[in-house]
C-alpha positions as semicolon CSV with decimal commas, in nm:
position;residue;x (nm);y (nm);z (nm)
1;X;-2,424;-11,575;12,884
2;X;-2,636;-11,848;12,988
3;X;-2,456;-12,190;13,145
4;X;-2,248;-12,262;12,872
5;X;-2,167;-12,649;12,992
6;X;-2,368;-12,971;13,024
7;X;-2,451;-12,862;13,380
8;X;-2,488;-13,167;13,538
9;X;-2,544;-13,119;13,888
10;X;-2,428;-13,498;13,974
11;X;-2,101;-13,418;13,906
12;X;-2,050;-13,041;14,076
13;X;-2,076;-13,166;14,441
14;X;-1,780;-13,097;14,670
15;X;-1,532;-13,377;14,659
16;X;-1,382;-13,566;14,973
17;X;-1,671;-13,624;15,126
18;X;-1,773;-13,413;15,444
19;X;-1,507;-13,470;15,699
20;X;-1,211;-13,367;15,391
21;X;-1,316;-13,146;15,091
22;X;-1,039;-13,162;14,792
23;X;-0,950;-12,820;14,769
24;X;-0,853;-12,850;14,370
25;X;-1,190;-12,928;14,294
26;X;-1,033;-13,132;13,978
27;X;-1,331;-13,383;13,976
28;X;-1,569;-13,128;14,014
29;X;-1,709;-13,059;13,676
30;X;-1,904;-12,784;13,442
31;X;-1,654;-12,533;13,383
32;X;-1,524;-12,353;13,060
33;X;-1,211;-12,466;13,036
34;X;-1,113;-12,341;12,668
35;X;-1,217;-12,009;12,469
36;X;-1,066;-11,799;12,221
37;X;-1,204;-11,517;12,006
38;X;-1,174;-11,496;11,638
39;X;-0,885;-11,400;11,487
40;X;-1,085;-11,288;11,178
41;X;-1,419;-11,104;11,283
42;X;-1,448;-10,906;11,615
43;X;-1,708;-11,067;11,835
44;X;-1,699;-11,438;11,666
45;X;-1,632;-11,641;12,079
46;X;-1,597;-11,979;12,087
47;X;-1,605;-12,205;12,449
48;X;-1,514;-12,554;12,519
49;X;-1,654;-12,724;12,833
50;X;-1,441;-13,008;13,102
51;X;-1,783;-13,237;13,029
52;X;-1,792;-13,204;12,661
53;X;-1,983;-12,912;12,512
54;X;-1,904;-12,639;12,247
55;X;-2,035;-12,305;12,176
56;X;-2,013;-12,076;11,945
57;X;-2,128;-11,715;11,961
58;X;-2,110;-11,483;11,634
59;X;-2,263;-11,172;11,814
60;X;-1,995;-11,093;12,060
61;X;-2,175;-11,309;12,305
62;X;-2,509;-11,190;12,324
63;X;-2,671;-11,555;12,201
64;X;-2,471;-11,867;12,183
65;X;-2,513;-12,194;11,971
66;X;-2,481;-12,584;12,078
67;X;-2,189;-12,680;11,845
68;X;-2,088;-12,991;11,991
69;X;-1,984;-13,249;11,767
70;X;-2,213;-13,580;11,739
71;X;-1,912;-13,760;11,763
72;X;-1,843;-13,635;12,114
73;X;-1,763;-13,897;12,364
74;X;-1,954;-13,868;12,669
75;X;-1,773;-13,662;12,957
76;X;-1,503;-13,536;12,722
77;X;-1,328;-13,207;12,821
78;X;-1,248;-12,998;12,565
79;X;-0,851;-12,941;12,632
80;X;-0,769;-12,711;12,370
81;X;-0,971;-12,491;12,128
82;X;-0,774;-12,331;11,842
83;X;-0,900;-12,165;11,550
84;X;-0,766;-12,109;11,233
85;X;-0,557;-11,785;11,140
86;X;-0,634;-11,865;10,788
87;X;-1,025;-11,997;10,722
88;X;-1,261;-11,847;10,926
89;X;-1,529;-12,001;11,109
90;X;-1,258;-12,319;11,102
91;X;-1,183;-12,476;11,454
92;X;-0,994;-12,732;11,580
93;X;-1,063;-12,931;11,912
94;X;-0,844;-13,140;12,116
95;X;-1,052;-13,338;12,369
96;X;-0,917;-13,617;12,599
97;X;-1,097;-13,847;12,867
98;X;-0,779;-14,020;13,037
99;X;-0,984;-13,928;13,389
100;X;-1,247;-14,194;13,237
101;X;-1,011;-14,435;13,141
102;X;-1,018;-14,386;12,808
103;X;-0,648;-14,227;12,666
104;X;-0,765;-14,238;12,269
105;X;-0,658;-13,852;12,148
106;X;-0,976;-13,690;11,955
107;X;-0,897;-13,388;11,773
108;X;-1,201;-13,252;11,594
109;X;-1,210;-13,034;11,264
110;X;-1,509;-12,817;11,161
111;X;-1,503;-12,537;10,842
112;X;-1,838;-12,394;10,909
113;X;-1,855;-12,262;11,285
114;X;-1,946;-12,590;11,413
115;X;-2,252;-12,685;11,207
116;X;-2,070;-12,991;11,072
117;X;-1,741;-13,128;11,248
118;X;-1,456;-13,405;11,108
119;X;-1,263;-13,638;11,354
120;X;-0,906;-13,637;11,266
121;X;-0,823;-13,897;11,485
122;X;-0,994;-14,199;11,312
123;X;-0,621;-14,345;11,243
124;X;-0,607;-14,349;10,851
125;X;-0,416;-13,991;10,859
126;X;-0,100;-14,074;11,063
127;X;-0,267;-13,985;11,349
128;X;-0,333;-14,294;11,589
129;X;-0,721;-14,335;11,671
130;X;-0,841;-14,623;11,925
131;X;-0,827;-14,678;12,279
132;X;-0,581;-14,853;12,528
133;X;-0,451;-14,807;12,844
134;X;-0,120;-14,656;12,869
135;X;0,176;-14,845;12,820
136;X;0,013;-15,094;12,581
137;X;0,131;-15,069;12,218
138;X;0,017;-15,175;11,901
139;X;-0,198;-15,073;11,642
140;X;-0,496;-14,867;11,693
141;X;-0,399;-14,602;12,015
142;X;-0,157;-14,356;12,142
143;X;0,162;-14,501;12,282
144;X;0,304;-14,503;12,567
C-alpha cells in the first residue's frame, strides 16, 4: 500500500536528542495505529493514522481512498476504529489529542465508507463536546 499516514517527516525524527534516544518512540509519529476489515464484504480495510488520517480500501487493498473527516483536528490519532456489524460501509472513530493538550473526546460517525462523516461529540447527544484541561468541570468537556 502506499504511506497510508500524513507522513510528516518533522515529526518521525528520533527523540532524546543524540546523546539519549527514547526507546518507545511514543512522540515519534506516522504510524497506523487502528485497522479492521469488514465484517460484511471480504476485502473492504479500513486504517486510522497517530497524526490524523483515514483510509479506506474496498479492493482488498490494492488502491486506498483519503477518508478523513473535514472535521479532523490537526495531529489527531485515530485511537479506535470500529465498524458496524449491522450497516455496512458504517464506521465509527474515536480520536483523542490529550498529547496536544487538548482532552475534548471526538468520536466520528460516517454511513457511506467515509465520503461524508458526523461528529458525535458536539455535546447536544449526552455526549460532552468542548475542551478543558483535566480536572476542570463544567459544562462543555470531559470530566475529570
Amino acid at each position: 500500500s502506499p504511506d497510508l499516514t500524513a507522513d510528516d517527516e518533522t515529526k518521525q525524527e528520533l527523540p532524546g536528542g543524540p546523546l539519549q534516544h527514547d526507546h518507545t518512540s511514543v512522540e515519534v509519529y506516522g504510524t497506523v495505529f487502528a485497522f479492521a476489515e469488514s465484517p460484511h464484504t471480504r476485502g473492504v480495510l479500513w486504517t486510522g493514522s497517530d497524526d490524523g488520517r483515514v483510509h479506506v480500501s474496498r479492493d482488498n487493498g490494492e488502491t486506498w481512498l483519503d477518508v478523513t473527516p473535514q472535521g479532523m483536528p490537526p495531529d489527531a490519532t485515530v485511537n479506535t476504529l470500529e465498524l458496524s456489524p449491522h450497516a455496512d460501509g458504517r464506521a465509527f472513530l474515536a480520536v483523542q489529542r490529550y498529547r496536544m493538550d487538548d482532552f475534548a473526546p471526538y468520536v466520528f460517525m460516517t454511513n457511506d465508507f467515509g465520503e461524508s462523516w458526523e461528529l458525535l461529540t458536539d455535546g447536544k447527544n449526552g455526549i460532552p463536546g468542548g475542551r478543558r484541561p483535566p480536572g476542570e468541570s463544567g459544562e462543555g468537556g470531559p470530566g475529570p
